PDB file of C-alpha atoms in Angstrom:
ATOM      1  CA  MET M   1      98.609 117.915 262.045  1.00  0.00           C
ATOM      2  CA  LEU M   2     101.436 116.842 259.735  1.00  0.00           C
ATOM      3  CA  LEU M   3     100.676 113.639 257.838  1.00  0.00           C
ATOM      4  CA  LEU M   4      97.294 113.285 259.523  1.00  0.00           C
ATOM      5  CA  PRO M   5      96.174 110.393 257.243  1.00  0.00           C
ATOM      6  CA  PHE M   6      99.243 108.404 258.314  1.00  0.00           C
ATOM      7  CA  TRP M   7      98.474 108.941 261.999  1.00  0.00           C
ATOM      8  CA  ILE M   8      94.848 107.915 261.380  1.00  0.00           C
ATOM      9  CA  ALA M   9      96.059 104.694 259.738  1.00  0.00           C
ATOM     10  CA  LEU M  10      98.523 104.029 262.549  1.00  0.00           C
ATOM     11  CA  GLN M  11      95.896 104.611 265.242  1.00  0.00           C
ATOM     12  CA  PHE M  12      93.372 102.337 263.547  1.00  0.00           C
ATOM     13  CA  LEU M  13      95.718  99.508 262.557  1.00  0.00           C
ATOM     14  CA  SER M  14      97.946  99.363 265.621  1.00  0.00           C
ATOM     15  CA  SER M  15      97.951  99.379 269.389  1.00  0.00           C
ATOM     16  CA  LEU M  16     100.718 101.992 269.447  1.00  0.00           C
ATOM     17  CA  PRO M  17      99.923 105.093 271.561  1.00  0.00           C
ATOM     18  CA  VAL M  18      98.735 107.523 268.871  1.00  0.00           C
ATOM     19  CA  SER M  19      96.572 110.516 269.780  1.00  0.00           C
ATOM     20  CA  LEU M  20      94.639 112.492 267.166  1.00  0.00           C
ATOM     21  CA  PRO M  21      93.477 116.108 267.547  1.00  0.00           C
ATOM     22  CA  GLY M  22      89.735 115.419 267.440  1.00  0.00           C
ATOM     23  CA  MET M  23      87.578 113.489 265.001  1.00  0.00           C
ATOM     24  CA  PRO M  24      89.150 113.435 261.512  1.00  0.00           C
ATOM     25  CA  ALA M  25      87.138 114.411 258.437  1.00  0.00           C
ATOM     26  CA  ALA M  26      85.850 111.658 256.143  1.00  0.00           C
ATOM     27  CA  ARG M  27      88.242 112.809 253.409  1.00  0.00           C
ATOM     28  CA  GLU M  28      91.250 112.298 255.688  1.00  0.00           C
ATOM     29  CA  VAL M  29      89.910 108.899 256.767  1.00  0.00           C
ATOM     30  CA  GLY M  30      89.726 107.860 253.106  1.00  0.00           C
ATOM     31  CA  ARG M  31      93.246 109.121 252.442  1.00  0.00           C
ATOM     32  CA  SER M  32      94.528 107.122 255.416  1.00  0.00           C
ATOM     33  CA  LEU M  33      94.142 103.958 253.311  1.00  0.00           C
ATOM     34  CA  LEU M  34      97.092 105.116 251.221  1.00  0.00           C
ATOM     35  CA  TYR M  35      99.295 104.746 254.292  1.00  0.00           C
ATOM     36  CA  TYR M  36      98.232 101.214 255.234  1.00  0.00           C
ATOM     37  CA  PRO M  37     101.259  99.661 253.459  1.00  0.00           C
ATOM     38  CA  LEU M  38     103.542 102.094 255.316  1.00  0.00           C
ATOM     39  CA  VAL M  39     102.093 100.899 258.632  1.00  0.00           C
ATOM     40  CA  GLY M  40     102.727  97.324 257.462  1.00  0.00           C
ATOM     41  CA  LEU M  41     106.322  98.230 256.634  1.00  0.00           C
ATOM     42  CA  LEU M  42     106.711  99.735 260.114  1.00  0.00           C
ATOM     43  CA  PHE M  43     105.415  96.495 261.647  1.00  0.00           C
ATOM     44  CA  GLY M  44     107.869  94.508 259.545  1.00  0.00           C
ATOM     45  CA  LEU M  45     110.780  96.694 260.628  1.00  0.00           C
ATOM     46  CA  LEU M  46     109.816  96.282 264.291  1.00  0.00           C
ATOM     47  CA  LEU M  47     109.614  92.500 263.857  1.00  0.00           C
ATOM     48  CA  TRP M  48     112.990  92.477 262.113  1.00  0.00           C
ATOM     49  CA  LEU M  49     114.539  94.560 264.896  1.00  0.00           C
ATOM     50  CA  ALA M  50     113.006  92.327 267.561  1.00  0.00           C
ATOM     51  CA  SER M  51     114.349  89.250 265.782  1.00  0.00           C
ATOM     52  CA  HIS M  52     117.807  90.793 265.701  1.00  0.00           C
ATOM     53  CA  LEU M  53     117.648  91.524 269.437  1.00  0.00           C
ATOM     54  CA  LEU M  54     116.478  87.953 270.118  1.00  0.00           C
ATOM     55  CA  GLN M  55     119.467  86.367 268.384  1.00  0.00           C
ATOM     56  CA  GLY M  56     120.788  83.533 270.515  1.00  0.00           C
ATOM     57  CA  THR M  57     117.359  82.767 271.957  1.00  0.00           C
ATOM     58  CA  PRO M  58     116.202  79.164 271.335  1.00  0.00           C
ATOM     59  CA  ALA M  59     114.298  79.071 268.040  1.00  0.00           C
ATOM     60  CA  PRO M  60     110.877  78.035 269.437  1.00  0.00           C
ATOM     61  CA  LEU M  61     110.932  80.818 272.040  1.00  0.00           C
ATOM     62  CA  HIS M  62     112.286  83.279 269.467  1.00  0.00           C
ATOM     63  CA  ALA M  63     109.396  82.464 267.133  1.00  0.00           C
ATOM     64  CA  ALA M  64     106.803  82.607 269.924  1.00  0.00           C
ATOM     65  CA  LEU M  65     107.986  86.054 271.048  1.00  0.00           C
ATOM     66  CA  LEU M  66     107.920  87.341 267.471  1.00  0.00           C
ATOM     67  CA  LEU M  67     104.368  86.065 267.046  1.00  0.00           C
ATOM     68  CA  ALA M  68     103.299  87.651 270.328  1.00  0.00           C
ATOM     69  CA  LEU M  69     104.774  90.990 269.221  1.00  0.00           C
ATOM     70  CA  TRP M  70     103.045  90.648 265.842  1.00  0.00           C
ATOM     71  CA  VAL M  71      99.663  90.142 267.517  1.00  0.00           C
ATOM     72  CA  LEU M  72     100.245  92.901 270.074  1.00  0.00           C
ATOM     73  CA  LEU M  73     101.233  95.445 267.418  1.00  0.00           C
ATOM     74  CA  SER M  74      97.865  95.071 265.687  1.00  0.00           C
ATOM     75  CA  GLY M  75      95.881  94.704 268.913  1.00  0.00           C
ATOM     76  CA  ALA M  76      94.446  91.466 267.432  1.00  0.00           C
ATOM     77  CA  LEU M  77      92.168  93.697 265.318  1.00  0.00           C
ATOM     78  CA  HIS M  78      92.295  91.537 262.210  1.00  0.00           C
ATOM     79  CA  LEU M  79      92.197  88.271 264.135  1.00  0.00           C
ATOM     80  CA  ASP M  80      88.822  89.440 265.400  1.00  0.00           C
ATOM     81  CA  GLY M  81      87.684  89.970 261.810  1.00  0.00           C
ATOM     82  CA  LEU M  82      88.981  86.517 260.888  1.00  0.00           C
ATOM     83  CA  ALA M  83      87.057  84.934 263.769  1.00  0.00           C
ATOM     84  CA  ASP M  84      83.809  86.710 262.865  1.00  0.00           C
ATOM     85  CA  SER M  85      84.216  85.773 259.202  1.00  0.00           C
ATOM     86  CA  ALA M  86      84.912  82.125 260.012  1.00  0.00           C
ATOM     87  CA  ASP M  87      81.756  81.844 262.113  1.00  0.00           C
ATOM     88  CA  ALA M  88      79.677  83.655 259.504  1.00  0.00           C
ATOM     89  CA  TRP M  89      80.971  81.621 256.572  1.00  0.00           C
ATOM     90  CA  LEU M  90      80.090  78.347 258.266  1.00  0.00           C
ATOM     91  CA  GLY M  91      76.840  79.476 259.888  1.00  0.00           C
ATOM     92  CA  GLY M  92      75.623  81.534 256.937  1.00  0.00           C
ATOM     93  CA  PHE M  93      74.923  78.427 254.823  1.00  0.00           C
ATOM     94  CA  GLY M  94      75.575  80.446 251.660  1.00  0.00           C
ATOM     95  CA  ASP M  95      72.936  83.075 252.500  1.00  0.00           C
ATOM     96  CA  ARG M  96      74.133  86.672 252.238  1.00  0.00           C
ATOM     97  CA  GLU M  97      71.922  88.278 254.874  1.00  0.00           C
ATOM     98  CA  ARG M  98      72.463  85.484 257.384  1.00  0.00           C
ATOM     99  CA  THR M  99      76.225  85.706 256.873  1.00  0.00           C
ATOM    100  CA  LEU M 100      76.229  89.479 257.439  1.00  0.00           C
ATOM    101  CA  ARG M 101      74.051  89.087 260.531  1.00  0.00           C
ATOM    102  CA  ILE M 102      76.353  86.485 262.115  1.00  0.00           C
ATOM    103  CA  MET M 103      79.383  88.719 261.494  1.00  0.00           C
ATOM    104  CA  LYS M 104      77.849  91.385 263.729  1.00  0.00           C
ATOM    105  CA  ASP M 105      77.442  88.945 266.628  1.00  0.00           C
ATOM    106  CA  PRO M 106      80.339  89.587 269.076  1.00  0.00           C
ATOM    107  CA  ARG M 107      80.287  86.001 270.340  1.00  0.00           C
ATOM    108  CA  SER M 108      82.773  83.458 268.958  1.00  0.00           C
ATOM    109  CA  GLY M 109      81.694  79.959 267.990  1.00  0.00           C
ATOM    110  CA  PRO M 110      83.755  76.777 267.569  1.00  0.00           C
ATOM    111  CA  MET M 111      84.696  77.598 263.969  1.00  0.00           C
ATOM    112  CA  ALA M 112      86.163  80.931 265.044  1.00  0.00           C
ATOM    113  CA  VAL M 113      88.239  79.306 267.786  1.00  0.00           C
ATOM    114  CA  VAL M 114      89.517  76.516 265.528  1.00  0.00           C
ATOM    115  CA  THR M 115      90.407  78.985 262.758  1.00  0.00           C
ATOM    116  CA  LEU M 116      92.332  81.274 265.124  1.00  0.00           C
ATOM    117  CA  VAL M 117      94.241  78.357 266.657  1.00  0.00           C
ATOM    118  CA  LEU M 118      95.208  76.965 263.244  1.00  0.00           C
ATOM    119  CA  VAL M 119      96.279  80.341 261.834  1.00  0.00           C
ATOM    120  CA  LEU M 120      98.399  81.206 264.879  1.00  0.00           C
ATOM    121  CA  LEU M 121      99.892  77.697 265.010  1.00  0.00           C
ATOM    122  CA  LEU M 122     100.881  77.822 261.344  1.00  0.00           C
ATOM    123  CA  LYS M 123     102.347  81.320 261.731  1.00  0.00           C
ATOM    124  CA  PHE M 124     104.363  80.150 264.735  1.00  0.00           C
ATOM    125  CA  CYS M 125     105.731  77.135 262.871  1.00  0.00           C
ATOM    126  CA  ALA M 126     106.622  79.258 259.830  1.00  0.00           C
ATOM    127  CA  LEU M 127     108.399  81.801 262.031  1.00  0.00           C
ATOM    128  CA  TRP M 128     110.289  78.960 263.719  1.00  0.00           C
ATOM    129  CA  VAL M 129     111.548  77.778 260.328  1.00  0.00           C
ATOM    130  CA  LEU M 130     112.555  81.302 259.287  1.00  0.00           C
ATOM    131  CA  VAL M 131     114.419  81.833 262.567  1.00  0.00           C
ATOM    132  CA  GLU M 132     116.336  78.587 262.108  1.00  0.00           C
ATOM    133  CA  GLN M 133     117.133  79.522 258.504  1.00  0.00           C
ATOM    134  CA  GLY M 134     118.297  83.010 259.540  1.00  0.00           C
ATOM    135  CA  VAL M 135     116.125  84.805 256.967  1.00  0.00           C
ATOM    136  CA  THR M 136     114.065  86.962 259.303  1.00  0.00           C
ATOM    137  CA  ALA M 137     114.826  90.057 257.198  1.00  0.00           C
ATOM    138  CA  HIS M 138     112.003  88.810 254.979  1.00  0.00           C
ATOM    139  CA  LEU M 139     109.600  89.485 257.855  1.00  0.00           C
ATOM    140  CA  LEU M 140     109.159  92.876 256.199  1.00  0.00           C
ATOM    141  CA  LEU M 141     107.085  91.250 253.476  1.00  0.00           C
ATOM    142  CA  ALA M 142     104.080  89.715 255.210  1.00  0.00           C
ATOM    143  CA  PRO M 143     102.857  92.789 257.165  1.00  0.00           C
ATOM    144  CA  LEU M 144     103.485  95.048 254.170  1.00  0.00           C
ATOM    145  CA  LEU M 145     101.690  92.814 251.663  1.00  0.00           C
ATOM    146  CA  GLY M 146      98.817  92.193 254.086  1.00  0.00           C
ATOM    147  CA  ARG M 147      98.063  95.891 254.501  1.00  0.00           C
ATOM    148  CA  ALA M 148      98.672  96.656 250.833  1.00  0.00           C
ATOM    149  CA  ALA M 149      96.047  93.985 250.137  1.00  0.00           C
ATOM    150  CA  MET M 150      93.546  95.899 252.271  1.00  0.00           C
ATOM    151  CA  LEU M 151      94.208  98.996 250.162  1.00  0.00           C
ATOM    152  CA  GLY M 152      93.741  96.918 247.004  1.00  0.00           C
ATOM    153  CA  LEU M 153      90.543  95.377 248.349  1.00  0.00           C
ATOM    154  CA  PHE M 154      88.903  98.732 249.058  1.00  0.00           C
ATOM    155  CA  LEU M 155      90.102 100.001 245.688  1.00  0.00           C
ATOM    156  CA  CYS M 156      88.480  97.259 243.596  1.00  0.00           C
ATOM    157  CA  THR M 157      85.695  95.767 245.746  1.00  0.00           C
ATOM    158  CA  PRO M 158      82.314  97.239 246.798  1.00  0.00           C
ATOM    159  CA  TYR M 159      81.788  97.826 250.511  1.00  0.00           C
ATOM    160  CA  VAL M 160      78.489  96.183 251.363  1.00  0.00           C
ATOM    161  CA  ARG M 161      77.730  97.300 254.915  1.00  0.00           C
ATOM    162  CA  PRO M 162      76.375 100.888 254.949  1.00  0.00           C
ATOM    163  CA  GLY M 163      77.653 103.348 257.536  1.00  0.00           C
ATOM    164  CA  GLY M 164      80.738 103.257 259.684  1.00  0.00           C
ATOM    165  CA  LEU M 165      84.437 103.597 259.005  1.00  0.00           C
ATOM    166  CA  GLY M 166      84.558 101.135 256.117  1.00  0.00           C
ATOM    167  CA  GLN M 167      82.139 103.153 254.013  1.00  0.00           C
ATOM    168  CA  ALA M 168      84.143 106.351 254.608  1.00  0.00           C
ATOM    169  CA  LEU M 169      87.307 104.518 253.579  1.00  0.00           C
ATOM    170  CA  ALA M 170      85.739 103.226 250.377  1.00  0.00           C
ATOM    171  CA  GLU M 171      84.034 106.474 249.358  1.00  0.00           C
ATOM    172  CA  HIS M 172      86.942 108.834 249.995  1.00  0.00           C
ATOM    173  CA  LEU M 173      89.868 106.720 248.817  1.00  0.00           C
ATOM    174  CA  PRO M 174      91.959 108.623 246.197  1.00  0.00           C
ATOM    175  CA  ARG M 175      91.897 105.960 243.512  1.00  0.00           C
ATOM    176  CA  ARG M 176      94.685 107.178 241.235  1.00  0.00           C
ATOM    177  CA  ALA M 177      97.060 107.650 244.165  1.00  0.00           C
ATOM    178  CA  ALA M 178      96.098 104.196 245.460  1.00  0.00           C
ATOM    179  CA  GLY M 179      97.152 102.644 242.159  1.00  0.00           C
ATOM    180  CA  TRP M 180     100.582 104.263 242.365  1.00  0.00           C
ATOM    181  CA  VAL M 181     101.026 103.168 245.989  1.00  0.00           C
ATOM    182  CA  LEU M 182     100.156  99.573 245.097  1.00  0.00           C
ATOM    183  CA  LEU M 183     102.562  99.613 242.149  1.00  0.00           C
ATOM    184  CA  GLY M 184     105.350 100.869 244.388  1.00  0.00           C
ATOM    185  CA  CYS M 185     104.607  98.159 246.963  1.00  0.00           C
ATOM    186  CA  ALA M 186     104.606  95.459 244.288  1.00  0.00           C
ATOM    187  CA  LEU M 187     107.960  96.566 242.868  1.00  0.00           C
ATOM    188  CA  PHE M 188     109.560  96.765 246.323  1.00  0.00           C
ATOM    189  CA  CYS M 189     108.245  93.348 247.329  1.00  0.00           C
ATOM    190  CA  LEU M 190     109.291  91.796 244.009  1.00  0.00           C
ATOM    191  CA  TRP M 191     112.796  93.092 244.618  1.00  0.00           C
ATOM    192  CA  LEU M 192     112.833  91.783 248.187  1.00  0.00           C
ATOM    193  CA  GLY M 193     110.800  88.616 247.990  1.00  0.00           C
ATOM    194  CA  GLY M 194     110.065  87.658 244.402  1.00  0.00           C
ATOM    195  CA  TRP M 195     107.499  84.851 244.427  1.00  0.00           C
ATOM    196  CA  SER M 196     105.883  86.127 247.628  1.00  0.00           C
ATOM    197  CA  VAL M 197     104.136  88.799 245.563  1.00  0.00           C
ATOM    198  CA  VAL M 198     102.769  86.215 243.120  1.00  0.00           C
ATOM    199  CA  LEU M 199     101.532  84.077 246.009  1.00  0.00           C
ATOM    200  CA  ALA M 200      99.937  87.113 247.681  1.00  0.00           C
ATOM    201  CA  LEU M 201      98.145  88.060 244.450  1.00  0.00           C
ATOM    202  CA  ALA M 202      96.801  84.521 244.053  1.00  0.00           C
ATOM    203  CA  VAL M 203      95.473  84.413 247.626  1.00  0.00           C
ATOM    204  CA  PHE M 204      94.018  87.912 247.252  1.00  0.00           C
ATOM    205  CA  ALA M 205      92.174  86.988 244.048  1.00  0.00           C
ATOM    206  CA  TRP M 206      90.782  83.776 245.573  1.00  0.00           C
ATOM    207  CA  LEU M 207      89.544  85.399 248.783  1.00  0.00           C
ATOM    208  CA  ARG M 208      88.082  88.374 246.929  1.00  0.00           C
ATOM    209  CA  GLN M 209      86.168  85.983 244.667  1.00  0.00           C
ATOM    210  CA  LEU M 210      84.729  84.201 247.727  1.00  0.00           C
ATOM    211  CA  MET M 211      83.602  87.525 249.228  1.00  0.00           C
ATOM    212  CA  CYS M 212      82.001  88.740 246.019  1.00  0.00           C
ATOM    213  CA  ARG M 213      80.226  85.452 245.417  1.00  0.00           C
ATOM    214  CA  ARG M 214      78.747  85.291 248.930  1.00  0.00           C
ATOM    215  CA  LEU M 215      78.312  88.981 249.843  1.00  0.00           C
ATOM    216  CA  GLY M 216      78.672  90.960 246.635  1.00  0.00           C
ATOM    217  CA  GLY M 217      81.671  92.766 248.133  1.00  0.00           C
ATOM    218  CA  THR M 218      83.580  93.177 251.363  1.00  0.00           C
ATOM    219  CA  THR M 219      83.048  94.238 254.968  1.00  0.00           C
ATOM    220  CA  GLY M 220      85.495  95.288 257.658  1.00  0.00           C
ATOM    221  CA  ASP M 221      85.517  91.745 259.037  1.00  0.00           C
ATOM    222  CA  THR M 222      86.245  90.077 255.714  1.00  0.00           C
ATOM    223  CA  ALA M 223      88.954  92.663 255.005  1.00  0.00           C
ATOM    224  CA  GLY M 224      90.585  91.713 258.316  1.00  0.00           C
ATOM    225  CA  ALA M 225      90.259  88.029 257.472  1.00  0.00           C
ATOM    226  CA  LEU M 226      91.884  88.618 254.091  1.00  0.00           C
ATOM    227  CA  LEU M 227      94.820  90.379 255.750  1.00  0.00           C
ATOM    228  CA  GLU M 228      95.397  87.567 258.247  1.00  0.00           C
ATOM    229  CA  LEU M 229      95.136  84.775 255.675  1.00  0.00           C
ATOM    230  CA  LEU M 230      97.340  86.596 253.186  1.00  0.00           C
ATOM    231  CA  GLU M 231      99.995  87.237 255.860  1.00  0.00           C
ATOM    232  CA  LEU M 232      99.846  83.541 256.723  1.00  0.00           C
ATOM    233  CA  ALA M 233     100.222  82.514 253.094  1.00  0.00           C
ATOM    234  CA  VAL M 234     103.252  84.773 252.611  1.00  0.00           C
ATOM    235  CA  VAL M 235     105.073  83.642 255.741  1.00  0.00           C
ATOM    236  CA  LEU M 236     104.341  79.995 254.893  1.00  0.00           C
ATOM    237  CA  GLY M 237     105.613  80.565 251.365  1.00  0.00           C
ATOM    238  CA  MET M 238     108.839  82.037 252.718  1.00  0.00           C
ATOM    239  CA  ALA M 239     109.270  79.142 255.139  1.00  0.00           C
ATOM    240  CA  LEU M 240     108.802  76.691 252.268  1.00  0.00           C
ATOM    241  CA  GLY M 241     111.404  78.532 250.205  1.00  0.00           C
ATOM    242  CA  LEU M 242     109.052  79.989 247.609  1.00  0.00           C
TER     243      LEU M 242
END
């Protein structure tokens, strides 16, 4: 299948109807990480197109529909990781094994609910500001930088939960190619958004430090949490004129 790693990335990261011809090999799963930023760019283009089609819609409704599309495109995959991480970080009391154990619990506690509400509320308000300012073309940046950050995280951070998709991603990622992909993303985003890249790097470094200090690395849930919080930081930065 042509560009199989891209289709693997699109199937995993989105709710779009993608069908793969059987179970992909671990090597192709690892290579799919290289295409995460491309999936983010696709999301950004779809959000930009939707915003263009919604021109003339009252700004609050415009922003709410964009946010709904944003969540639907990803199937709330990373919001789930954010919720699990929020519960685990509070309930883990600084203990690594307890934190990892709570992350595996499918139930959501109060911290998860509060975190999701705050993140979605802040995203909605930032989108509202961007709609009113007429700068929705910059919606390309947040999904692209968020998924490029996942590539960067797996490139430079140990994966601490054995087995599963995350381990295959980490073990079979082509590291040299990943570096070139990240450089290309950084240059494109610097050209388009300037300070958004600097802000994204700062948030990435801070969250990665928290993961390494508590867990010694990352998991799928914390990677999803990083993506959501980094997207939020970028869209807030754009709304604030950074």
